[in-house]
Structures are given as structure tokens and as C-alpha cells.
Amino acid sequence: MGSHMDPTRDDDLTAHSEHFSKMTPGLIVLIDLDRFEEYTMEKGLNPYVPNSVTGELTRLVEDFAIKYRGVVVYGLDYGRGTEEALIEIPFGCEEVGSVVKDLENLKNRVNSYGVGVTIVVVYDYVSGKPASNRREAYHATPGRRRAVKILKDLKKKGGNILRVEC
């Protein structure tokens, strides 16, 4: 017997592992432009191509995700420009101060275009896997559902705020 492994048994032990998402503690970051449809109509912008705001948000979200080894679960849109994004940062709590500082800078940058942005940061379990659609992105885990609920409540009160719940 010894330490020799049996590949057929190993396959049985790991065959179903891809069906169980491995959740780790981390940060869920939800970013959503406020009343952006109104802004595009007011400025006469085409909502189907990137403009100065959505193009900039695409770049900012991408840079943010890369810096913190985060996963853009949903929303990064090179074709149309980014209006909303959900990013998960596994084990991101150690860096929460830096994350919040960078998100404040992102918010200020978006605000400089005359557009509001609501950002929610929640500490919870993250999967670190991109979602195939908006529903999965926003409702697949309890942490994401909580972040979405906080975001909706903040937007009802006018938005343009960064809320951290860690």
C-alpha cells in the first residue's frame, strides 16, 4: 500500500469538486452610475457606445480590479462602456483602507464629469468567478444580495455615496 496513490480513486474523490464553488472571505464592491440614462439623454449621447464617463469607468474598474487581484464578476463593458460593475476581492479585508481610498478617488473622478455614482463595499464570502448574467451576478450569494439591497436603498435616497459595511 504505502504512499502510492490510485488515480482511479482520486478521480472519484475530485470528480464533483467543480460543482461546488469554493467560497472565501473577501470584499464585494458594487459600483453603479446614478440616473445615467437621464444624463445620456440630456447630453444627446448614444447609450450603445462608450462615452467619456462610461469609457473612463471601464478603465477605472479594470485598473482597480487588477490592483487588488479582484475578479470583475459582472459589468465591465468595452463595447458599450461600463455603467455598473460588481467586483469581488478574495481576502480583500486586509486592504480595506486602501480599497476605500481608491474607491473615493474613483467616485471623485466620475463626479468630475457631473455624474453621480453609488458604491457599496460589503465584507462577505466571495466566489471569485465571473457571472454569466446580471441576475446571477446580483443574486447568486447572500453577500451580493445584501450589497444590492444596500445599493438600492442608497439610490432611493439620492445616491452618489460610498458606503462601506465591513
Coordinates of N, CA and C in Angstrom, one line a residue:
M1 N 0.8 -1.2 0.0 CA 0.0 0.0 0.0 C 0.9 1.3 0.0
G2 N 1.5 1.6 1.1 CA 2.5 2.7 1.2 C 1.8 4.0 0.8
S3 N 2.6 4.9 0.1 CA 2.1 6.2 -0.2 C 1.6 6.3 -1.7
H4 N 1.6 5.1 -2.4 CA 1.2 5.1 -3.8 C -0.3 5.5 -3.9
M5 N -0.6 6.5 -4.8 CA -1.9 7.0 -5.0 C -2.6 6.2 -6.1
D6 N -3.9 6.0 -6.0 CA -4.6 5.3 -7.0 C -5.4 6.3 -7.8
P7 N -5.0 6.6 -9.1 CA -5.6 7.6 -9.9 C -7.1 7.4 -10.1
T8 N -7.6 6.2 -10.2 CA -9.0 6.0 -10.4 C -9.8 6.4 -9.1
R9 N -9.2 6.1 -8.0 CA -9.9 6.6 -6.7 C -9.8 8.1 -6.6
D10 N -8.7 8.7 -7.0 CA -8.5 10.1 -6.9 C -9.6 10.8 -7.8
D11 N -9.8 10.3 -9.0 CA -10.8 10.8 -9.9 C -12.2 10.8 -9.2
D12 N -12.5 9.7 -8.5 CA -13.8 9.6 -7.8 C -13.9 10.7 -6.7
L13 N -12.8 10.9 -6.0 CA -12.8 11.9 -4.9 C -12.9 13.4 -5.4
T14 N -12.4 13.6 -6.6 CA -12.4 15.0 -7.1 C -13.4 15.2 -8.3
A15 N -14.1 14.2 -8.7 CA -15.0 14.3 -9.9 C -16.0 15.4 -9.8
H16 N -16.5 15.6 -8.6 CA -17.6 16.6 -8.5 C -17.2 17.9 -7.9
S17 N -15.9 18.1 -7.7 CA -15.4 19.3 -7.0 C -15.7 20.6 -7.8
E18 N -15.8 20.5 -9.1 CA -16.1 21.7 -9.9 C -17.5 22.2 -9.7
H19 N -18.4 21.3 -9.2 CA -19.8 21.7 -8.9 C -20.0 22.5 -7.6
F20 N -19.0 22.5 -6.8 CA -19.1 23.2 -5.5 C -18.1 24.4 -5.6
S21 N -18.7 25.6 -5.6 CA -17.9 26.8 -5.7 C -17.2 27.0 -4.3
K22 N -15.9 27.2 -4.4 CA -15.2 27.4 -3.2 C -15.3 28.9 -2.8
M23 N -15.9 29.1 -1.7 CA -16.1 30.5 -1.2 C -15.0 30.8 -0.2
T24 N -14.6 32.1 -0.3 CA -13.6 32.6 0.6 C -14.0 33.9 1.1
P25 N -13.6 34.3 2.3 CA -13.9 35.7 2.8 C -13.3 36.7 1.9
G26 N -14.0 37.8 1.7 CA -13.5 38.9 0.8 C -14.4 40.1 0.8
L27 N -14.1 41.0 -0.1 CA -14.9 42.2 -0.3 C -15.7 42.1 -1.6
I28 N -17.0 42.5 -1.5 CA -17.8 42.7 -2.6 C -18.0 44.2 -2.9
V29 N -17.6 44.6 -4.1 CA -17.7 46.0 -4.4 C -18.7 46.2 -5.6
L30 N -19.7 47.0 -5.3 CA -20.7 47.2 -6.3 C -20.7 48.7 -6.7
I31 N -20.5 49.0 -7.9 CA -20.4 50.4 -8.4 C -21.6 50.6 -9.5
D32 N -22.3 51.7 -9.3 CA -23.4 51.9 -10.2 C -23.6 53.4 -10.5
L33 N -23.5 53.8 -11.7 CA -23.8 55.2 -12.1 C -25.2 55.6 -11.7
D34 N -25.4 56.8 -11.2 CA -26.7 57.3 -10.8 C -27.4 58.0 -12.0
R35 N -28.7 57.7 -12.2 CA -29.5 58.4 -13.2 C -28.8 58.6 -14.5
F36 N -28.1 57.6 -14.9 CA -27.2 57.7 -16.1 C -28.0 57.8 -17.4
E37 N -29.1 57.2 -17.4 CA -30.0 57.3 -18.6 C -30.4 58.7 -18.9
E38 N -30.8 59.4 -17.8 CA -31.1 60.9 -17.9 C -29.9 61.7 -18.4
Y39 N -28.7 61.4 -17.9 CA -27.5 62.1 -18.3 C -27.3 61.9 -19.8
T40 N -27.4 60.7 -20.3 CA -27.1 60.4 -21.7 C -28.1 61.1 -22.6
M41 N -29.4 61.2 -22.2 CA -30.5 61.8 -23.0 C -30.2 63.3 -22.9
E42 N -29.9 63.9 -21.8 CA -29.7 65.3 -21.6 C -28.5 65.8 -22.5
K43 N -27.4 65.0 -22.6 CA -26.3 65.3 -23.4 C -26.3 64.9 -24.8
G44 N -27.4 64.1 -25.1 CA -27.6 63.6 -26.5 C -26.6 62.5 -26.9
L45 N -26.2 61.7 -25.9 CA -25.2 60.7 -26.1 C -25.8 59.4 -26.6
N46 N -25.1 58.6 -27.4 CA -25.6 57.3 -27.8 C -25.3 56.3 -26.7
P47 N -26.4 55.7 -26.1 CA -26.2 54.8 -25.0 C -25.5 53.5 -25.3
Y48 N -25.3 53.2 -26.6 CA -24.8 51.9 -27.1 C -23.3 52.0 -27.4
V49 N -22.6 53.1 -27.2 CA -21.2 53.2 -27.4 C -20.6 53.9 -26.2
P50 N -19.3 53.6 -25.9 CA -18.7 54.3 -24.7 C -18.7 55.8 -24.9
N51 N -18.9 56.5 -23.8 CA -18.7 57.9 -23.9 C -17.7 58.3 -22.8
S52 N -17.5 59.6 -22.6 CA -16.4 60.0 -21.7 C -16.5 59.3 -20.3
V53 N -17.8 59.2 -19.8 CA -18.0 58.7 -18.4 C -17.9 57.2 -18.4
T54 N -18.6 56.5 -19.3 CA -18.6 55.0 -19.3 C -17.3 54.5 -19.8
G55 N -16.6 55.2 -20.7 CA -15.2 54.8 -21.1 C -14.3 54.9 -19.9
E56 N -14.4 56.0 -19.2 CA -13.5 56.2 -18.0 C -13.8 55.2 -16.9
L57 N -15.1 54.9 -16.7 CA -15.4 53.9 -15.7 C -14.9 52.5 -16.0
T58 N -14.9 52.2 -17.3 CA -14.4 50.9 -17.8 C -12.9 50.8 -17.4
R59 N -12.1 51.9 -17.7 CA -10.7 51.9 -17.4 C -10.5 51.9 -15.8
L60 N -11.3 52.7 -15.1 CA -11.1 52.7 -13.6 C -11.4 51.4 -13.0
V61 N -12.5 50.7 -13.4 CA -12.8 49.4 -12.9 C -11.7 48.4 -13.2
E62 N -11.3 48.4 -14.4 CA -10.2 47.4 -14.8 C -9.0 47.7 -14.0
D63 N -8.5 48.9 -13.8 CA -7.3 49.2 -13.0 C -7.5 48.8 -11.6
F64 N -8.7 49.1 -11.0 CA -9.0 48.7 -9.6 C -8.9 47.2 -9.4
A65 N -9.6 46.5 -10.3 CA -9.6 45.0 -10.2 C -8.2 44.4 -10.3
I66 N -7.4 44.9 -11.2 CA -6.0 44.4 -11.4 C -5.2 44.8 -10.1
K67 N -5.3 46.0 -9.6 CA -4.5 46.4 -8.5 C -4.8 45.5 -7.3
Y68 N -6.0 45.1 -7.1 CA -6.4 44.3 -5.9 C -6.6 42.8 -6.2
R69 N -6.2 42.4 -7.3 CA -6.3 41.0 -7.7 C -7.8 40.6 -7.6
G70 N -8.7 41.5 -8.0 CA -10.1 41.2 -7.9 C -10.6 40.6 -9.1
V71 N -11.8 40.1 -9.1 CA -12.5 39.5 -10.2 C -13.7 40.4 -10.6
V72 N -13.8 40.8 -11.8 CA -14.9 41.5 -12.2 C -16.0 40.5 -12.5
V73 N -16.9 40.3 -11.6 CA -18.0 39.3 -11.7 C -19.0 39.7 -12.8
Y74 N -19.2 41.0 -12.9 CA -20.2 41.5 -13.9 C -20.0 43.0 -14.2
G75 N -20.3 43.4 -15.4 CA -20.5 44.8 -15.7 C -19.5 45.5 -16.6
L76 N -18.2 45.0 -16.6 CA -17.2 45.6 -17.4 C -17.6 45.4 -18.9
D77 N -17.8 46.6 -19.5 CA -18.3 46.5 -20.9 C -17.5 47.4 -21.8
Y78 N -16.6 46.8 -22.6 CA -15.8 47.5 -23.5 C -16.6 48.1 -24.7
G79 N -17.6 47.3 -25.1 CA -18.4 47.7 -26.3 C -19.3 48.8 -26.1
R80 N -20.0 48.9 -25.0 CA -20.9 50.0 -24.7 C -20.4 51.0 -23.7
G81 N -19.4 50.6 -22.9 CA -19.0 51.4 -21.8 C -19.6 50.9 -20.6
T82 N -18.9 51.1 -19.4 CA -19.4 50.5 -18.2 C -20.3 51.5 -17.4
E83 N -21.5 51.0 -17.0 CA -22.4 51.8 -16.2 C -22.5 51.2 -14.8
E84 N -22.2 49.9 -14.7 CA -22.3 49.3 -13.4 C -21.2 48.2 -13.4
A85 N -20.8 47.8 -12.2 CA -19.8 46.7 -12.1 C -19.9 46.1 -10.7
L86 N -19.7 44.8 -10.7 CA -19.6 44.1 -9.4 C -18.2 43.4 -9.4
I87 N -17.4 43.7 -8.4 CA -16.1 43.2 -8.3 C -16.0 42.4 -7.0
E88 N -15.3 41.3 -7.0 CA -15.1 40.5 -5.7 C -13.6 40.5 -5.5
I89 N -13.2 40.8 -4.3 CA -11.7 40.8 -4.0 C -11.5 39.7 -2.9
P90 N -11.1 38.5 -3.2 CA -10.9 37.5 -2.2 C -9.8 38.0 -1.2
F91 N -10.1 37.7 0.1 CA -9.2 38.1 1.2 C -8.9 39.6 1.2
G92 N -9.8 40.4 0.6 CA -9.5 41.9 0.5 C -9.6 42.7 1.7
C93 N -10.0 42.1 2.8 CA -10.2 42.9 4.0 C -9.0 43.5 4.6
E94 N -7.8 42.8 4.4 CA -6.6 43.3 4.9 C -6.3 44.7 4.2
E95 N -6.8 44.9 3.0 CA -6.5 46.1 2.3 C -7.7 47.1 2.2
V96 N -8.7 46.9 3.1 CA -9.9 47.7 3.0 C -9.6 49.2 3.0
G97 N -8.7 49.6 3.8 CA -8.4 51.1 3.9 C -7.9 51.6 2.5
S98 N -7.1 50.9 1.9 CA -6.6 51.3 0.6 C -7.7 51.1 -0.5
V99 N -8.5 50.1 -0.4 CA -9.6 49.9 -1.3 C -10.5 51.1 -1.2
V100 N -10.9 51.5 0.0 CA -11.8 52.6 0.2 C -11.3 53.9 -0.4
K101 N -10.0 54.1 -0.1 CA -9.3 55.3 -0.6 C -9.4 55.4 -2.2
D102 N -9.1 54.2 -2.8 CA -9.1 54.2 -4.3 C -10.5 54.3 -4.8
L103 N -11.5 53.8 -4.1 CA -12.9 54.0 -4.5 C -13.4 55.4 -4.3
E104 N -12.9 56.1 -3.3 CA -13.2 57.5 -3.1 C -12.6 58.3 -4.3
N105 N -11.4 58.0 -4.7 CA -10.8 58.6 -5.9 C -11.6 58.3 -7.2
L106 N -12.1 57.1 -7.3 CA -12.9 56.7 -8.5 C -14.2 57.5 -8.5
K107 N -14.8 57.6 -7.3 CA -16.1 58.4 -7.2 C -15.8 59.9 -7.5
N108 N -14.7 60.4 -7.0 CA -14.4 61.8 -7.3 C -14.2 62.0 -8.8
R109 N -13.5 61.1 -9.5 CA -13.3 61.1 -10.9 C -14.6 61.1 -11.7
V110 N -15.5 60.2 -11.3 CA -16.8 60.1 -12.0 C -17.6 61.4 -11.8
N111 N -17.6 61.9 -10.5 CA -18.3 63.1 -10.2 C -17.7 64.3 -11.0
S112 N -16.5 64.3 -11.3 CA -15.9 65.4 -12.1 C -16.5 65.6 -13.5
Y113 N -17.2 64.6 -14.0 CA -18.0 64.6 -15.2 C -19.4 65.1 -15.0
G114 N -19.7 65.4 -13.7 CA -21.1 65.8 -13.4 C -22.1 64.7 -13.3
V115 N -21.5 63.5 -13.0 CA -22.3 62.3 -12.9 C -22.1 61.7 -11.5
G116 N -23.3 61.3 -10.8 CA -23.2 60.7 -9.5 C -22.9 59.2 -9.7
V117 N -22.3 58.6 -8.6 CA -22.0 57.2 -8.6 C -22.2 56.6 -7.2
T118 N -22.9 55.5 -7.1 CA -23.1 54.9 -5.8 C -22.3 53.7 -5.7
I119 N -21.5 53.6 -4.6 CA -20.6 52.5 -4.4 C -20.8 51.8 -3.1
V120 N -20.9 50.5 -3.1 CA -21.1 49.7 -1.9 C -20.0 48.7 -1.7
V121 N -19.4 48.7 -0.5 CA -18.4 47.7 -0.2 C -18.9 46.8 1.0
V122 N -19.0 45.5 0.8 CA -19.5 44.6 1.8 C -18.5 43.5 2.0
Y123 N -18.3 43.2 3.3 CA -17.4 42.0 3.6 C -18.3 40.8 3.8
D124 N -18.0 39.8 3.0 CA -18.8 38.5 3.0 C -18.0 37.5 2.3
Y125 N -18.6 36.3 2.0 CA -18.0 35.3 1.3 C -18.1 35.6 -0.2
V126 N -17.0 35.4 -1.0 CA -16.9 35.6 -2.4 C -16.5 34.3 -3.1
S127 N -17.0 34.2 -4.4 CA -16.7 33.1 -5.2 C -15.5 33.4 -6.1
G128 N -15.3 34.6 -6.5 CA -14.2 35.0 -7.4 C -14.4 34.4 -8.8
K129 N -15.7 34.2 -9.2 CA -15.9 33.7 -10.5 C -16.9 34.7 -11.2
P130 N -16.5 35.0 -12.5 CA -17.4 35.8 -13.3 C -18.8 35.2 -13.4
A131 N -19.8 36.1 -13.5 CA -21.2 35.6 -13.6 C -21.6 35.6 -15.1
S132 N -22.5 34.8 -15.5 CA -22.9 34.7 -16.9 C -24.0 35.7 -17.2
N133 N -24.7 36.3 -16.2 CA -25.7 37.3 -16.5 C -25.9 38.1 -15.2
R134 N -26.7 39.2 -15.4 CA -26.9 40.1 -14.3 C -27.6 39.5 -13.1
R135 N -28.6 38.7 -13.4 CA -29.3 38.0 -12.3 C -28.3 37.2 -11.4
E136 N -27.5 36.4 -12.0 CA -26.6 35.5 -11.3 C -25.6 36.4 -10.6
A137 N -25.1 37.5 -11.2 CA -24.2 38.4 -10.6 C -24.7 39.0 -9.3
Y138 N -26.0 39.4 -9.3 CA -26.5 40.2 -8.2 C -27.2 39.3 -7.2
H139 N -27.5 38.1 -7.5 CA -28.3 37.3 -6.6 C -27.7 35.9 -6.2
A140 N -26.6 35.6 -6.7 CA -26.0 34.2 -6.6 C -25.6 33.9 -5.1
T141 N -25.2 35.0 -4.4 CA -24.7 34.7 -3.0 C -25.4 35.7 -2.0
P142 N -25.5 35.3 -0.8 CA -26.1 36.2 0.2 C -25.4 37.6 0.3
G143 N -24.1 37.6 0.2 CA -23.3 38.8 0.3 C -23.7 39.8 -0.9
R144 N -23.8 39.2 -2.1 CA -24.1 40.0 -3.2 C -25.6 40.6 -3.1
R145 N -26.5 39.7 -2.6 CA -27.9 40.2 -2.4 C -27.9 41.4 -1.4
R146 N -27.1 41.2 -0.4 CA -27.0 42.3 0.7 C -26.5 43.6 0.1
A147 N -25.4 43.5 -0.7 CA -24.8 44.6 -1.4 C -25.8 45.3 -2.3
V148 N -26.6 44.5 -3.1 CA -27.6 45.1 -4.0 C -28.7 45.8 -3.2
K149 N -29.1 45.2 -2.1 CA -30.2 45.8 -1.3 C -29.7 47.2 -0.7
I150 N -28.4 47.2 -0.2 CA -27.9 48.5 0.3 C -27.8 49.5 -0.8
L151 N -27.3 49.1 -2.0 CA -27.2 50.0 -3.2 C -28.6 50.6 -3.5
K152 N -29.6 49.7 -3.6 CA -31.0 50.2 -4.0 C -31.5 51.2 -2.9
D153 N -31.2 50.9 -1.7 CA -31.7 51.8 -0.6 C -31.0 53.2 -0.7
L154 N -29.7 53.2 -1.0 CA -28.9 54.4 -1.1 C -29.4 55.2 -2.3
K155 N -29.6 54.5 -3.4 CA -30.1 55.2 -4.7 C -31.4 55.8 -4.5
K156 N -32.3 55.2 -3.7 CA -33.6 55.8 -3.4 C -33.5 57.1 -2.7
K157 N -32.4 57.2 -1.9 CA -32.2 58.4 -1.1 C -31.3 59.4 -1.8
G158 N -31.1 59.2 -3.1 CA -30.4 60.2 -3.9 C -29.0 59.7 -4.4
G159 N -28.5 58.6 -3.8 CA -27.2 58.1 -4.3 C -26.0 59.0 -4.2
N160 N -25.0 58.8 -5.0 CA -23.8 59.5 -5.0 C -23.1 59.4 -3.7
I161 N -22.9 58.1 -3.2 CA -22.3 57.9 -1.9 C -21.5 56.6 -1.9
L162 N -20.5 56.6 -1.1 CA -19.7 55.4 -0.9 C -20.0 54.9 0.5
R163 N -20.6 53.6 0.5 CA -20.9 53.0 1.8 C -20.1 51.8 2.0
V164 N -19.5 51.7 3.2 CA -18.6 50.5 3.5 C -19.2 49.8 4.7
E165 N -19.5 48.5 4.5 CA -20.1 47.7 5.6 C -19.1 46.5 5.8
C166 N -18.1 46.7 6.6 CA -17.2 45.6 6.9 C -17.1 45.3 8.4

